[in-house]
């Protein structure tokens, strides 16, 4: 997967625990939306989504020049690119109407199915049974609110599950580096997203602050987390990665403690403990 990386980067990709890469992805999973929400006051929601996708595509084009390495993966790339474009757009449409915690909770629902499909041992079923109520306690799921926002949230959730399936397939591809497949998929996503969001992004072209913030969103939401996802997925089963997604709300809580001094309630602390315990109990089918 990492054959075109430099030697030090290749050693890191091969020796660092895959869970460490996931934690990096989880942290930026929440930093990215923070940048995006600040941008909503300056740029249309779909415009922010386009800035995120387009800036990430440009970075991958300059960094990886993925077209040099990608051959014979047309269907995978088209599916991945379309998923990235529509998923990012529906996610921003959802968080513009609903609390981020509610969207995150809905996003986890189809991921539970992916984790359950791989939970073939009593130990892994127990891990799932611990993680699911932990996520519920952390996010305080409430579907009341903007009905259209709920529709967008469920659409994003379904697409996030598709993202896991397609991204994992790319990461496990032995012939083409997963990061190059990701870069090419992001270029396709930019093409798909352009008619949807470029007009909404137009105000940013004359606003250097908004444009810089849009690039920041692209780096923190679509470059760093997606690259570390590939590094993690290359050495994780799909069901293990799906269960690890349960750490996202727990990660947000920890960030709140460390960065914002926001101490969790007893219920939230219990949720964090259940999620961490569930992830600790889980083992891949071949090592359980």
PDB file of N, CA and C in Angstrom, residues 87-144:
ATOM      1  N   UNK A  87     -21.363  12.431   0.010  1.00  0.00           N
ATOM      2  CA  UNK A  87     -21.288  12.288   1.470  1.00  0.00           C
ATOM      3  C   UNK A  87     -20.892  13.602   2.143  1.00  0.00           C
ATOM      4  N   UNK A  88     -19.862  14.264   1.632  1.00  0.00           N
ATOM      5  CA  UNK A  88     -19.423  15.519   2.230  1.00  0.00           C
ATOM      6  C   UNK A  88     -20.505  16.593   2.128  1.00  0.00           C
ATOM      7  N   UNK A  89     -21.215  16.614   1.008  1.00  0.00           N
ATOM      8  CA  UNK A  89     -22.273  17.609   0.820  1.00  0.00           C
ATOM      9  C   UNK A  89     -23.437  17.374   1.777  1.00  0.00           C
ATOM     10  N   UNK A  90     -23.885  16.126   1.895  1.00  0.00           N
ATOM     11  CA  UNK A  90     -25.010  15.842   2.790  1.00  0.00           C
ATOM     12  C   UNK A  90     -24.615  16.029   4.252  1.00  0.00           C
ATOM     13  N   UNK A  91     -23.349  15.772   4.582  1.00  0.00           N
ATOM     14  CA  UNK A  91     -22.889  15.968   5.961  1.00  0.00           C
ATOM     15  C   UNK A  91     -23.007  17.439   6.363  1.00  0.00           C
ATOM     16  N   UNK A  92     -22.552  18.338   5.494  1.00  0.00           N
ATOM     17  CA  UNK A  92     -22.634  19.759   5.817  1.00  0.00           C
ATOM     18  C   UNK A  92     -24.069  20.258   5.823  1.00  0.00           C
ATOM     19  N   UNK A  93     -24.900  19.735   4.915  1.00  0.00           N
ATOM     20  CA  UNK A  93     -26.312  20.100   4.929  1.00  0.00           C
ATOM     21  C   UNK A  93     -26.979  19.645   6.234  1.00  0.00           C
ATOM     22  N   UNK A  94     -26.526  18.505   6.773  1.00  0.00           N
ATOM     23  CA  UNK A  94     -27.079  17.994   8.028  1.00  0.00           C
ATOM     24  C   UNK A  94     -26.630  18.830   9.223  1.00  0.00           C
ATOM     25  N   UNK A  95     -25.305  19.118   9.321  1.00  0.00           N
ATOM     26  CA  UNK A  95     -24.830  19.848  10.507  1.00  0.00           C
ATOM     27  C   UNK A  95     -25.224  21.315  10.470  1.00  0.00           C
ATOM     28  N   UNK A  96     -25.684  21.785   9.313  1.00  0.00           N
ATOM     29  CA  UNK A  96     -26.213  23.145   9.243  1.00  0.00           C
ATOM     30  C   UNK A  96     -27.606  23.221   9.871  1.00  0.00           C
ATOM     31  N   UNK A  97     -28.261  22.056  10.026  1.00  0.00           N
ATOM     32  CA  UNK A  97     -29.632  22.027  10.518  1.00  0.00           C
ATOM     33  C   UNK A  97     -29.781  21.317  11.867  1.00  0.00           C
ATOM     34  N   UNK A  98     -28.839  20.439  12.196  1.00  0.00           N
ATOM     35  CA  UNK A  98     -28.916  19.645  13.419  1.00  0.00           C
ATOM     36  C   UNK A  98     -27.626  19.768  14.223  1.00  0.00           C
ATOM     37  N   UNK A  99     -27.679  19.497  15.540  1.00  0.00           N
ATOM     38  CA  UNK A  99     -26.451  19.474  16.332  1.00  0.00           C
ATOM     39  C   UNK A  99     -25.488  18.411  15.812  1.00  0.00           C
ATOM     40  N   UNK A 100     -24.197  18.696  15.897  1.00  0.00           N
ATOM     41  CA  UNK A 100     -23.189  17.767  15.398  1.00  0.00           C
ATOM     42  C   UNK A 100     -23.284  16.419  16.099  1.00  0.00           C
ATOM     43  N   UNK A 101     -23.590  16.433  17.409  1.00  0.00           N
ATOM     44  CA  UNK A 101     -23.705  15.181  18.153  1.00  0.00           C
ATOM     45  C   UNK A 101     -24.808  14.291  17.623  1.00  0.00           C
ATOM     46  N   UNK A 102     -25.941  14.886  17.255  1.00  0.00           N
ATOM     47  CA  UNK A 102     -27.045  14.109  16.695  1.00  0.00           C
ATOM     48  C   UNK A 102     -26.657  13.511  15.351  1.00  0.00           C
ATOM     49  N   UNK A 103     -26.010  14.308  14.507  1.00  0.00           N
ATOM     50  CA  UNK A 103     -25.564  13.813  13.200  1.00  0.00           C
ATOM     51  C   UNK A 103     -24.557  12.677  13.393  1.00  0.00           C
ATOM     52  N   UNK A 104     -23.645  12.825  14.355  1.00  0.00           N
ATOM     53  CA  UNK A 104     -22.640  11.789  14.613  1.00  0.00           C
ATOM     54  C   UNK A 104     -23.300  10.497  15.073  1.00  0.00           C
ATOM     55  N   UNK A 105     -24.332  10.612  15.909  1.00  0.00           N
ATOM     56  CA  UNK A 105     -25.026   9.422  16.392  1.00  0.00           C
ATOM     57  C   UNK A 105     -25.738   8.699  15.252  1.00  0.00           C
ATOM     58  N   UNK A 106     -26.429   9.460  14.401  1.00  0.00           N
ATOM     59  CA  UNK A 106     -27.108   8.862  13.252  1.00  0.00           C
ATOM     60  C   UNK A 106     -26.080   8.217  12.321  1.00  0.00           C
ATOM     61  N   UNK A 107     -24.930   8.885  12.157  1.00  0.00           N
ATOM     62  CA  UNK A 107     -23.872   8.374  11.289  1.00  0.00           C
ATOM     63  C   UNK A 107     -23.387   7.008  11.745  1.00  0.00           C
ATOM     64  N   UNK A 108     -23.450   6.754  13.053  1.00  0.00           N
ATOM     65  CA  UNK A 108     -22.944   5.493  13.578  1.00  0.00           C
ATOM     66  C   UNK A 108     -23.899   4.326  13.332  1.00  0.00           C
ATOM     67  N   UNK A 109     -25.196   4.602  13.057  1.00  0.00           N
ATOM     68  CA  UNK A 109     -26.189   3.526  12.956  1.00  0.00           C
ATOM     69  C   UNK A 109     -25.843   2.475  11.899  1.00  0.00           C
ATOM     70  N   UNK A 110     -25.601   2.852  10.622  1.00  0.00           N
ATOM     71  CA  UNK A 110     -25.258   1.806   9.649  1.00  0.00           C
ATOM     72  C   UNK A 110     -23.888   1.197   9.891  1.00  0.00           C
ATOM     73  N   UNK A 111     -23.018   1.942  10.586  1.00  0.00           N
ATOM     74  CA  UNK A 111     -21.700   1.398  10.911  1.00  0.00           C
ATOM     75  C   UNK A 111     -21.842   0.237  11.893  1.00  0.00           C
ATOM     76  N   UNK A 112     -22.875   0.311  12.768  1.00  0.00           N
ATOM     77  CA  UNK A 112     -23.145  -0.805  13.673  1.00  0.00           C
ATOM     78  C   UNK A 112     -23.375  -2.083  12.869  1.00  0.00           C
ATOM     79  N   UNK A 113     -24.098  -1.954  11.750  1.00  0.00           N
ATOM     80  CA  UNK A 113     -24.386  -3.116  10.910  1.00  0.00           C
ATOM     81  C   UNK A 113     -23.084  -3.709  10.366  1.00  0.00           C
ATOM     82  N   UNK A 114     -22.183  -2.847   9.885  1.00  0.00           N
ATOM     83  CA  UNK A 114     -20.898  -3.331   9.368  1.00  0.00           C
ATOM     84  C   UNK A 114     -20.107  -4.047  10.455  1.00  0.00           C
ATOM     85  N   UNK A 115     -20.104  -3.474  11.655  1.00  0.00           N
ATOM     86  CA  UNK A 115     -19.384  -4.111  12.752  1.00  0.00           C
ATOM     87  C   UNK A 115     -20.030  -5.438  13.122  1.00  0.00           C
ATOM     88  N   UNK A 116     -21.365  -5.473  13.121  1.00  0.00           N
ATOM     89  CA  UNK A 116     -22.075  -6.697  13.484  1.00  0.00           C
ATOM     90  C   UNK A 116     -21.829  -7.812  12.475  1.00  0.00           C
ATOM     91  N   UNK A 117     -21.719  -7.444  11.188  1.00  0.00           N
ATOM     92  CA  UNK A 117     -21.469  -8.452  10.149  1.00  0.00           C
ATOM     93  C   UNK A 117     -20.145  -9.166  10.361  1.00  0.00           C
ATOM     94  N   UNK A 118     -19.202  -8.474  10.997  1.00  0.00           N
ATOM     95  CA  UNK A 118     -17.903  -9.089  11.253  1.00  0.00           C
ATOM     96  C   UNK A 118     -17.764  -9.637  12.659  1.00  0.00           C
ATOM     97  N   UNK A 119     -18.796  -9.493  13.491  1.00  0.00           N
ATOM     98  CA  UNK A 119     -18.727  -9.943  14.881  1.00  0.00           C
ATOM     99  C   UNK A 119     -19.080 -11.423  14.946  1.00  0.00           C
ATOM    100  N   UNK A 120     -18.120 -12.272  14.602  1.00  0.00           N
ATOM    101  CA  UNK A 120     -18.389 -13.703  14.463  1.00  0.00           C
ATOM    102  C   UNK A 120     -18.004 -14.497  15.706  1.00  0.00           C
ATOM    103  N   UNK A 121     -17.588 -13.835  16.747  1.00  0.00           N
ATOM    104  CA  UNK A 121     -17.217 -14.531  17.973  1.00  0.00           C
ATOM    105  C   UNK A 121     -17.986 -13.910  19.139  1.00  0.00           C
ATOM    106  N   UNK A 122     -18.210 -14.653  20.215  1.00  0.00           N
ATOM    107  CA  UNK A 122     -18.876 -14.076  21.387  1.00  0.00           C
ATOM    108  C   UNK A 122     -18.151 -12.845  21.922  1.00  0.00           C
ATOM    109  N   UNK A 123     -16.824 -12.869  21.852  1.00  0.00           N
ATOM    110  CA  UNK A 123     -16.049 -11.730  22.347  1.00  0.00           C
ATOM    111  C   UNK A 123     -16.380 -10.458  21.557  1.00  0.00           C
ATOM    112  N   UNK A 124     -16.464 -10.583  20.240  1.00  0.00           N
ATOM    113  CA  UNK A 124     -16.742  -9.415  19.412  1.00  0.00           C
ATOM    114  C   UNK A 124     -18.193  -8.956  19.530  1.00  0.00           C
ATOM    115  N   UNK A 125     -19.108  -9.886  19.734  1.00  0.00           N
ATOM    116  CA  UNK A 125     -20.491  -9.496  20.002  1.00  0.00           C
ATOM    117  C   UNK A 125     -20.577  -8.722  21.313  1.00  0.00           C
ATOM    118  N   UNK A 126     -19.793  -9.154  22.312  1.00  0.00           N
ATOM    119  CA  UNK A 126     -19.756  -8.432  23.590  1.00  0.00           C
ATOM    120  C   UNK A 126     -19.184  -7.033  23.400  1.00  0.00           C
ATOM    121  N   UNK A 127     -18.155  -6.916  22.540  1.00  0.00           N
ATOM    122  CA  UNK A 127     -17.566  -5.601  22.266  1.00  0.00           C
ATOM    123  C   UNK A 127     -18.597  -4.666  21.655  1.00  0.00           C
ATOM    124  N   UNK A 128     -19.367  -5.190  20.721  1.00  0.00           N
ATOM    125  CA  UNK A 128     -20.410  -4.387  20.079  1.00  0.00           C
ATOM    126  C   UNK A 128     -21.484  -3.989  21.091  1.00  0.00           C
ATOM    127  N   UNK A 129     -21.841  -4.931  21.986  1.00  0.00           N
ATOM    128  CA  UNK A 129     -22.861  -4.657  22.994  1.00  0.00           C
ATOM    129  C   UNK A 129     -22.410  -3.576  23.979  1.00  0.00           C
ATOM    130  N   UNK A 130     -21.107  -3.432  24.168  1.00  0.00           N
ATOM    131  CA  UNK A 130     -20.583  -2.380  25.038  1.00  0.00           C
ATOM    132  C   UNK A 130     -20.514  -1.040  24.317  1.00  0.00           C
ATOM    133  N   UNK A 131     -20.074  -1.063  23.052  1.00  0.00           N
ATOM    134  CA  UNK A 131     -19.834   0.178  22.322  1.00  0.00           C
ATOM    135  C   UNK A 131     -21.129   0.907  21.968  1.00  0.00           C
ATOM    136  N   UNK A 132     -22.162   0.182  21.579  1.00  0.00           N
ATOM    137  CA  UNK A 132     -23.390   0.822  21.108  1.00  0.00           C
ATOM    138  C   UNK A 132     -24.048   1.670  22.200  1.00  0.00           C
ATOM    139  N   UNK A 133     -24.299   1.126  23.406  1.00  0.00           N
ATOM    140  CA  UNK A 133     -24.883   2.001  24.440  1.00  0.00           C
ATOM    141  C   UNK A 133     -23.946   3.124  24.859  1.00  0.00           C
ATOM    142  N   UNK A 134     -22.629   2.882  24.746  1.00  0.00           N
ATOM    143  CA  UNK A 134     -21.683   3.954  25.055  1.00  0.00           C
ATOM    144  C   UNK A 134     -21.839   5.128  24.118  1.00  0.00           C
ATOM    145  N   UNK A 135     -22.001   4.848  22.818  1.00  0.00           N
ATOM    146  CA  UNK A 135     -22.222   5.915  21.846  1.00  0.00           C
ATOM    147  C   UNK A 135     -23.541   6.630  22.128  1.00  0.00           C
ATOM    148  N   UNK A 136     -24.568   5.867  22.486  1.00  0.00           N
ATOM    149  CA  UNK A 136     -25.867   6.474  22.781  1.00  0.00           C
ATOM    150  C   UNK A 136     -25.761   7.452  23.958  1.00  0.00           C
ATOM    151  N   UNK A 137     -25.061   7.036  25.012  1.00  0.00           N
ATOM    152  CA  UNK A 137     -24.916   7.908  26.181  1.00  0.00           C
ATOM    153  C   UNK A 137     -24.124   9.169  25.844  1.00  0.00           C
ATOM    154  N   UNK A 138     -23.121   9.025  24.967  1.00  0.00           N
ATOM    155  CA  UNK A 138     -22.281  10.173  24.619  1.00  0.00           C
ATOM    156  C   UNK A 138     -23.014  11.184  23.763  1.00  0.00           C
ATOM    157  N   UNK A 139     -23.836  10.721  22.863  1.00  0.00           N
ATOM    158  CA  UNK A 139     -24.434  11.628  21.881  1.00  0.00           C
ATOM    159  C   UNK A 139     -25.835  12.084  22.266  1.00  0.00           C
ATOM    160  N   UNK A 140     -26.464  11.388  23.257  1.00  0.00           N
ATOM    161  CA  UNK A 140     -27.805  11.793  23.695  1.00  0.00           C
ATOM    162  C   UNK A 140     -28.724  11.959  22.484  1.00  0.00           C
ATOM    163  N   UNK A 141     -28.889  10.862  21.756  1.00  0.00           N
ATOM    164  CA  UNK A 141     -29.596  10.891  20.481  1.00  0.00           C
ATOM    165  C   UNK A 141     -30.992  11.489  20.618  1.00  0.00           C
ATOM    166  N   UNK A 142     -31.277  12.462  19.768  1.00  0.00           N
ATOM    167  CA  UNK A 142     -32.606  13.078  19.732  1.00  0.00           C
ATOM    168  C   UNK A 142     -32.923  13.406  18.287  1.00  0.00           C
ATOM    169  N   UNK A 143     -33.941  12.761  17.740  1.00  0.00           N
ATOM    170  CA  UNK A 143     -34.286  12.970  16.337  1.00  0.00           C
ATOM    171  C   UNK A 143     -35.232  14.141  16.135  1.00  0.00           C
ATOM    172  N   UNK A 144     -35.640  14.772  17.235  1.00  0.00           N
ATOM    173  CA  UNK A 144     -36.491  15.953  17.093  1.00  0.00           C
ATOM    174  C   UNK A 144     -35.673  17.081  16.471  1.00  0.00           C
TER     175      UNK A 144
END
